[in-house]
Coordinates of C-alpha atoms and ligand atoms in Angstrom, one line a residue:
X23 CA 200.4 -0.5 216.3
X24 CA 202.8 2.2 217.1
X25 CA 206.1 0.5 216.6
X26 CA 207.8 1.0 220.3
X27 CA 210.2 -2.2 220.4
X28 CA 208.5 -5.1 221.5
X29 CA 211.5 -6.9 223.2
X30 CA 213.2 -10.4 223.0
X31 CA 211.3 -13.1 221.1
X32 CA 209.6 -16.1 222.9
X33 CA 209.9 -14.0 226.3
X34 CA 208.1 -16.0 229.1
X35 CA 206.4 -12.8 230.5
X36 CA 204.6 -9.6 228.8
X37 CA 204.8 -6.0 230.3
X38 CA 201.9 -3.8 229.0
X39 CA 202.5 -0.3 228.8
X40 CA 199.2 2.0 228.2
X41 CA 200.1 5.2 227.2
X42 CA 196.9 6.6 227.0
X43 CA 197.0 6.1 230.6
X44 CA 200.2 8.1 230.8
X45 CA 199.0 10.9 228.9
X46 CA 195.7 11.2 231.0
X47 CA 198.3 11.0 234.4
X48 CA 199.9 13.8 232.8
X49 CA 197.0 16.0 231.7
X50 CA 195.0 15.0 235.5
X51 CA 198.2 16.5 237.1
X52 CA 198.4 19.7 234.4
X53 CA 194.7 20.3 235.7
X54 CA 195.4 20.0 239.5
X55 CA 198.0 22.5 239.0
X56 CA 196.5 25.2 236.4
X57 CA 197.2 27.1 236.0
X58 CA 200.8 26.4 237.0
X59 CA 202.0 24.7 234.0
X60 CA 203.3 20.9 234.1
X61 CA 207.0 19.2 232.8
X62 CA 207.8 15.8 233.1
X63 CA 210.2 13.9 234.6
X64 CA 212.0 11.0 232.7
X65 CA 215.2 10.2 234.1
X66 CA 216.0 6.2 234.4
X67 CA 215.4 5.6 230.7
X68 CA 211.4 7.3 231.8
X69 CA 211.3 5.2 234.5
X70 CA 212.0 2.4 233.3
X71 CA 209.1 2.5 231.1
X72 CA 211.2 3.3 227.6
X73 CA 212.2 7.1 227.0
X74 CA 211.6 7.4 223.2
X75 CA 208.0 6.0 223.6
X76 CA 207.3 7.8 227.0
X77 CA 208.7 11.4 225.3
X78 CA 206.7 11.0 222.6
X79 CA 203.5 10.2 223.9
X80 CA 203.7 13.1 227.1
X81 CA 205.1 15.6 224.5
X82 CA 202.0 14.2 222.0
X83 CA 199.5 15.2 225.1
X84 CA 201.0 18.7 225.7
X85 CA 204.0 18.5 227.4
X86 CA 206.9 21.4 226.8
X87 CA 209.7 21.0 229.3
X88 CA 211.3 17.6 230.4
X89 CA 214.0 16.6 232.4
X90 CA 216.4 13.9 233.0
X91 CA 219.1 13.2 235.9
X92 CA 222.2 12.7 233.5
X93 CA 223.3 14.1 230.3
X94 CA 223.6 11.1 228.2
X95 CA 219.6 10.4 228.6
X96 CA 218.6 14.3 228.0
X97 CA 220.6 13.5 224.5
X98 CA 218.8 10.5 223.9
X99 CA 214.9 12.5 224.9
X100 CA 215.9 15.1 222.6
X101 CA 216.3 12.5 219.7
X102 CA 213.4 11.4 220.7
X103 CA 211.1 15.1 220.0
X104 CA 210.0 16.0 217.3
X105 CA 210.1 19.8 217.9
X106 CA 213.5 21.7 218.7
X107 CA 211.3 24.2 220.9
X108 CA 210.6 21.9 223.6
X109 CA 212.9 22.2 226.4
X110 CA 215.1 19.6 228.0
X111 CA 217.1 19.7 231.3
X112 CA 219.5 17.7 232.8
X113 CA 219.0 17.7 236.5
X114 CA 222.4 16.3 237.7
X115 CA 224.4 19.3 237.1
X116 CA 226.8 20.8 234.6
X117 CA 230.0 18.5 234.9
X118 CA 233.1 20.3 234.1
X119 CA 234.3 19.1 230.3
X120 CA 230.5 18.4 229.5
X121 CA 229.8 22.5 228.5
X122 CA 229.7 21.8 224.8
X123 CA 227.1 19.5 224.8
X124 CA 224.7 21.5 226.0
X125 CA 224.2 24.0 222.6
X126 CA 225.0 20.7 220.6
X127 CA 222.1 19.2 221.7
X128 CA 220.0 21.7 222.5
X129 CA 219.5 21.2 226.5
X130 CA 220.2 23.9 229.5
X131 CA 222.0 22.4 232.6
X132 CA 220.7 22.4 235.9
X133 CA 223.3 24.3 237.8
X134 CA 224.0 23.0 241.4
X135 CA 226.4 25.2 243.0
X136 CA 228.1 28.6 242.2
X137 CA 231.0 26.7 241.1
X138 CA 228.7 25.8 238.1
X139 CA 227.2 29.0 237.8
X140 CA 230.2 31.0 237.5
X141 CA 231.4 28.1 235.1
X142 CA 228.2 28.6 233.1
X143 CA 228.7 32.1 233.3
X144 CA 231.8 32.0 231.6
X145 CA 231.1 29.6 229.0
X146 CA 228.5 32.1 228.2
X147 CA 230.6 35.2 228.0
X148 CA 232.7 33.2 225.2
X149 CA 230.2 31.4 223.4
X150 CA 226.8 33.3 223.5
X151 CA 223.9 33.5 226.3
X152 CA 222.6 30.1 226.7
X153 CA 219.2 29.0 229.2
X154 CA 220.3 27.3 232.3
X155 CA 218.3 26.4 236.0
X156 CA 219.5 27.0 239.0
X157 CA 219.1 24.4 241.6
X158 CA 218.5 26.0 245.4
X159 CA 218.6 23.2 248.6
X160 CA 216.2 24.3 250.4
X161 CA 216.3 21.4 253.1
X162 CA 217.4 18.1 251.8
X163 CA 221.1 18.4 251.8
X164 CA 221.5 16.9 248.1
X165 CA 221.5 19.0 245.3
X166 CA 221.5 22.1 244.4
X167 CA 222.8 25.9 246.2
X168 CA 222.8 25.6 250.0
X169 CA 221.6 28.6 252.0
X170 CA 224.8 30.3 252.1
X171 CA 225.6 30.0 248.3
X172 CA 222.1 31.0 247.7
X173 CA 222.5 34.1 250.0
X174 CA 226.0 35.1 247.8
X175 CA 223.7 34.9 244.8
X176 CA 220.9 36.9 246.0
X177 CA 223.3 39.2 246.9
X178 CA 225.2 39.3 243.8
X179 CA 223.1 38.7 240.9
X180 CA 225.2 40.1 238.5
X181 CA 227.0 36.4 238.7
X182 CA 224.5 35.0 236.0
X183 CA 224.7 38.2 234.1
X184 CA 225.9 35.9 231.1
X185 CA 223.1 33.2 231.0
X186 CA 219.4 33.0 231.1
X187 CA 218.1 31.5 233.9
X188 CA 214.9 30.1 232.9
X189 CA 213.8 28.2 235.9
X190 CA 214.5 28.5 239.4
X191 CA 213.9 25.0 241.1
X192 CA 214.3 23.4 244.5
X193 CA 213.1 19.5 245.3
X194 CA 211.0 18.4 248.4
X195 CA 212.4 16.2 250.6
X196 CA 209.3 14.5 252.7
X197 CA 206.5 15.7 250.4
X198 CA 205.0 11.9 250.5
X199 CA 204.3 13.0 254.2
X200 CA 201.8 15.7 253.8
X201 CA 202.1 15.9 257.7
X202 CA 205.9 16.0 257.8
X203 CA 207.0 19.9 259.2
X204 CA 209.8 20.0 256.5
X205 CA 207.2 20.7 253.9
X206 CA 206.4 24.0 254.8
X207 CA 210.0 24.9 256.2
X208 CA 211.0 24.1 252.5
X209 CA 208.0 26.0 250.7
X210 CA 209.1 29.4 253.1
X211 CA 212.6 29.0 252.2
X212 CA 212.4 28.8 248.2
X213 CA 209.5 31.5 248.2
X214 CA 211.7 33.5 249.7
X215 CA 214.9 33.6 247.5
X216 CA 212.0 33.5 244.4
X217 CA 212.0 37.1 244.5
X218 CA 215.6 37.4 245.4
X219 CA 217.3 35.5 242.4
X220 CA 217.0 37.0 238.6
X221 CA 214.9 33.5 236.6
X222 CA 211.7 33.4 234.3
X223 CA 209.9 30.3 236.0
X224 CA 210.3 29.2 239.4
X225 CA 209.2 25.2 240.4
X226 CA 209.0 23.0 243.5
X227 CA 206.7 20.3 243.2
X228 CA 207.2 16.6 242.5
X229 CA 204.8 14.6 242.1
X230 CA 204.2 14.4 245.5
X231 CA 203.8 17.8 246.4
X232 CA 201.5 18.6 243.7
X233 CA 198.9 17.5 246.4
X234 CA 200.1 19.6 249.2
X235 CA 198.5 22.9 247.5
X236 CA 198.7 26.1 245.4
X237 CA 201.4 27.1 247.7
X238 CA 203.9 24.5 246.4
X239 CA 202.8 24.7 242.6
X240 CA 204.7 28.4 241.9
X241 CA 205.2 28.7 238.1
X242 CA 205.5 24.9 237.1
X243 CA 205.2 21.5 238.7
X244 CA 207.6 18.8 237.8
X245 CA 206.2 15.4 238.2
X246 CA 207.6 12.2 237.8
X247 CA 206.3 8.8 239.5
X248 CA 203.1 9.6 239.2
X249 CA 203.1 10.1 235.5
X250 CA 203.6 6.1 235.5
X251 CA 201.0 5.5 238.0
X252 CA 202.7 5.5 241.6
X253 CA 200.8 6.7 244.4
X254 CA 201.9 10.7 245.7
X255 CA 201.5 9.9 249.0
X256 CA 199.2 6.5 251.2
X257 CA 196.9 9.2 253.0
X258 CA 193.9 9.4 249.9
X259 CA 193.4 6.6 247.8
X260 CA 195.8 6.6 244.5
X261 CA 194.3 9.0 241.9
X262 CA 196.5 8.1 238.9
X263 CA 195.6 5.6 236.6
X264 CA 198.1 2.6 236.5
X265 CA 200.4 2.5 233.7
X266 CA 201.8 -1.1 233.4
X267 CA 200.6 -4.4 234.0
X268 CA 203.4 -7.4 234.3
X269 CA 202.3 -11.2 233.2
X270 CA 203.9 -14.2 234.0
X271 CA 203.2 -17.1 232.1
X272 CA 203.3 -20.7 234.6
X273 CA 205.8 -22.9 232.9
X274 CA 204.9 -25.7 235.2
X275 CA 202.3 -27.0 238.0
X276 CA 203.0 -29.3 240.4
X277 CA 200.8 -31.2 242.5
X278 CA 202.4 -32.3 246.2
X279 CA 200.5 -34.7 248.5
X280 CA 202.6 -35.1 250.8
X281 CA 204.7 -32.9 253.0
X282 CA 207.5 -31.2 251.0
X283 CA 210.2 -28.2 250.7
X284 CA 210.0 -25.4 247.6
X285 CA 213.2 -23.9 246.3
X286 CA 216.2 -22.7 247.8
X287 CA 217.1 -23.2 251.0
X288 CA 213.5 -25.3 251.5
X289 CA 212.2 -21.8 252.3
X290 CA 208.5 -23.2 252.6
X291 CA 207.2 -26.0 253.5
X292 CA 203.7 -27.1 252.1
X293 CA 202.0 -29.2 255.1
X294 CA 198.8 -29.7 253.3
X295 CA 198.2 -31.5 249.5
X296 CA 198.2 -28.6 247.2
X297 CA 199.9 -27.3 243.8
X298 CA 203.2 -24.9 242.8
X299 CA 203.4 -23.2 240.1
X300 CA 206.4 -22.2 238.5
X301 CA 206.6 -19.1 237.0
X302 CA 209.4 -17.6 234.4
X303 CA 210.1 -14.1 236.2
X304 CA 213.0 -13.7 239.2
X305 CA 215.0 -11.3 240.2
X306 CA 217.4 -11.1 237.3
X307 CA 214.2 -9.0 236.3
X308 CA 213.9 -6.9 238.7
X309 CA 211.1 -8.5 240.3
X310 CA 213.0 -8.4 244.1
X311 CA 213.9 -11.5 245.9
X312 CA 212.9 -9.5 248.8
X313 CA 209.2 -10.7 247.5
X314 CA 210.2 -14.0 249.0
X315 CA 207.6 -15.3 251.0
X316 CA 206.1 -12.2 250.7
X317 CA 204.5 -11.2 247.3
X318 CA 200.8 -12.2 246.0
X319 CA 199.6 -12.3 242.3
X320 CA 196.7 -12.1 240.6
X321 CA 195.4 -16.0 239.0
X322 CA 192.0 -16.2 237.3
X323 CA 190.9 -13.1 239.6
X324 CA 192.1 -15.0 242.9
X325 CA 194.8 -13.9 244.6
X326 CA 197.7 -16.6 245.2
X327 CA 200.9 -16.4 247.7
X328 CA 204.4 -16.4 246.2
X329 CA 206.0 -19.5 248.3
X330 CA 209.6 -20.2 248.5
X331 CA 212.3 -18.2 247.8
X332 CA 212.8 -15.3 244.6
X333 CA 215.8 -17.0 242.4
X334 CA 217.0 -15.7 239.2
X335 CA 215.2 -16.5 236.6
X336 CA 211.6 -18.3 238.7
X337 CA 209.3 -17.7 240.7
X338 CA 206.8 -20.5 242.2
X339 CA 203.7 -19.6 243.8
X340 CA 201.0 -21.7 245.6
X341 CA 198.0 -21.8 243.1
X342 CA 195.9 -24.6 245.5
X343 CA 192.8 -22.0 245.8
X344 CA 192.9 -22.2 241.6
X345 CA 192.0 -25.7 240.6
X346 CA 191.6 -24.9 236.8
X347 CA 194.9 -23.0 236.7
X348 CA 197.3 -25.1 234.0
X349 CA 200.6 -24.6 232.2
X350 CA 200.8 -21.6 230.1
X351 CA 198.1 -19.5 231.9
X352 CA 199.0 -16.0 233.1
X353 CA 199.5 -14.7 236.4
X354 CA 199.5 -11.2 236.9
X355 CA 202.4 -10.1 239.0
X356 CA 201.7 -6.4 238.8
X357 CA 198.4 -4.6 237.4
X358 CA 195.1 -2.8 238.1
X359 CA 194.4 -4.8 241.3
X360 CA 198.1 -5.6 242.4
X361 CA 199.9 -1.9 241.8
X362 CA 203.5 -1.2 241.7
X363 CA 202.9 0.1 245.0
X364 CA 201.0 -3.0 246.5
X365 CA 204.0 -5.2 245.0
X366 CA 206.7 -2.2 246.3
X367 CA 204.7 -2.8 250.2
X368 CA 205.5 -6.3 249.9
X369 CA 209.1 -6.1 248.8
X370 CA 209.7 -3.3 251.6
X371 CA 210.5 -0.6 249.3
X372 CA 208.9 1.9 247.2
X373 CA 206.9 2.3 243.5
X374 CA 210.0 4.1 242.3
X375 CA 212.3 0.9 242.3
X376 CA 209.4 -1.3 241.0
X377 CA 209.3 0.6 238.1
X378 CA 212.7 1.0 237.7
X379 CA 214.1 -2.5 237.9
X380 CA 212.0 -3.8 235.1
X381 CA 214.5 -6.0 233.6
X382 CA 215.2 -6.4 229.6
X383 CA 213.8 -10.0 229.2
X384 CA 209.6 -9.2 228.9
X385 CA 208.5 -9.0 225.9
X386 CA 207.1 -4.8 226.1
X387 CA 204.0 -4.1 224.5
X388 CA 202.8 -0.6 224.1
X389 CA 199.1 0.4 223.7
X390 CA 197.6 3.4 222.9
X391 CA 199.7 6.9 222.4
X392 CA 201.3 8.5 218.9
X393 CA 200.4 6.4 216.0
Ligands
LIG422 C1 213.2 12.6 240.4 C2 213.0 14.0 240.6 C3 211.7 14.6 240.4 C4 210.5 13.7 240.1 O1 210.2 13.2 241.4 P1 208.9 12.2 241.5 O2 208.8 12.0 243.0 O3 209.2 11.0 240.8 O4 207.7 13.0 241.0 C5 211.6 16.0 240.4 N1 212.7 16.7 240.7 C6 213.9 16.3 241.0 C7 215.0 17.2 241.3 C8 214.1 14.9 241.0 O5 215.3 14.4 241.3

């Protein structure tokens, strides 16, 4: 084994993480993109797939640049590496009082606005050149330098005299649409500051718009979901390999023979004889109640409705079409032939918050990766 923590004891249901199949995500995306190089992002705790055993399995396959959205996880990735040389970022921005942390630790801020810059800048000047990024908008009104900042930095370069600025990055804002206009609005815009604005690397891509083209790759890509297996966009079939497979174990069937209500607020009604089973997963981890009424699993290779209504801590499902099914069997509520994306379709929202609602209460194996 490779001794990631398994989670609570006597857990009713078992999330499987393969991270062989997150290693070959990351090197199938490296290959698309070569030779633009590849980082990973794993902000959310890596997706709510476990950091430490995430870090150390991409950084095992290659990997040499990651990034995280807040400063506490980038601390916790770089406990995580074994080598000082590979490079973390922290993609939220360099909060005023949080300077120090970043030579401590080892990590370069993502600066967001010239506020930040000239703050870097300065910290710099005192305390030694340090890396950085700079963050350009280039059409999704979020983070990072909007056009007019940008402009005054183009213009005056000289601003991040005091600090190497190792990457020049912007994010795509409808890059899942490979139709959607903004993509190449957003592409034109950030190739044209890349010249403009003193930096070593520049990067665009998510995960996303890795599959637009060449033209979005630049220097390096900087995937995320799709390192865990969700889909970059519903116009080609998902290429990546899926990452984690959720069981269920039924803690009790019922038979009903005559007509009846299940769960709160009698939210179905079984007309015909036929069996519920009760399963020990709800919402309390993370799997939505918006699945109510709406969500299928996998029984014994047959695929069975989720009836009723999502509560905390069960959900019940009508297992009628699997006669053999009995207490203690597994029912596989996401995996190869129910995705995070086919369970994110029925819950009306996306991959992204499947993954990163996984609750604390499965039991978490992890297969394959660093011995
Ligand atoms: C989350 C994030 C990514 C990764 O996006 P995916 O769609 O998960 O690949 C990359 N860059 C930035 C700035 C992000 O916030």
């Amino acid at each position: 084994m490779n001794g990631f923590p398994s989670g609570p004891a006597y857990a009713p249901a078992l999330l499987t993480i393969d991270l062989d199949a997150l290693a070959w995500n990351w090197r199938f995306l490296a290959d698309k993109a070569a030779p633009a190089k590849a980082a990973a992002v794993v902000k959310a705790n890596g997706y709510g797939l476990g950091s430490t055993p995430v870090v150390k399995t991409l950084a095992q396959a290659g990997c040499r640049l990651f990034f995280t959205a807040h400063l506490g996880e980038a601390i916790a990735v770089r406990g995580a590496l074994p080598d000082p040389e590979i490079e973390v970022g922290v993609l939220n921005g360099l909060l005023a009082g949080d300077e120090d942390a970043y030579p401590q630790h080892t990590l370069f801020p993502v600066l967001n606005d010239l506020s930040q810059v000239d703050r870097w800048a300065a910290y710099c000047a005192k305390n030694g050149a340090r890396p950085a990024a700079v963050q350009l908008d280039s059409g999704m009104t979020r983070l990072g330098l909007p056009a007019a900042e940008a402009e005054s930095l183009a213009a005056d370069p000289g601003r991040m005299a005091g600090f190497e600025c190792r990457y020049l990055l912007s994010h795509m804002a409808c890059a899942d649409e490979p139709d959607h206009p903004l993509n190449a609005a957003q592409q034109e815009r950030f190739a044209a500051l890349v010249p403009r604005i003193p930096h070593t690397h520049a990067m665009l891509a998510a995960s996303s718009a890795v599959f637009l083209g060449p033209a979005w790759h630049f220097d390096y890509i900087r995937p995320g979901v799709a390192l865990y297996g969700g889909r970059p966009n519903t116009l080609a079939p998902n290429p990546m390999r899926q990452v984690i497979k959720l069981e269920g174990k039924i803690l009790q069937i019922q038979d009903v023979d005559a007509p009846q209500t299940v769960g709160y607020g009698a939210g179905h009604r079984v007309e015909e004889p036929g069996r519920i089973a009760t399963i020990g997963v709800g919402y309390a981890d993370g799997y939505l109640r918006s699945l109510s009424n709406k969500a299928t699993a996998v029984l014994h290779g047959v695929s069975v409705p989720l009836v009723g209504r999502v509560s905390m801590d069960l959900t019940t499902f009508d297992i009628s079409a699997v006669p053999d099914a009995k207490v203690g069997d597994s029912v596989e509520l996401i995996g190869p032939s129910h995705t995070i994306d086919d369970l994110a379709d029925q819950a009306g929202t996306i991959g992204y918050e499947i993954l990163t609602s996984l609750g604390g209460r499965y039991a978490r194996r992890y297969v394959g990766g660093p011995q």
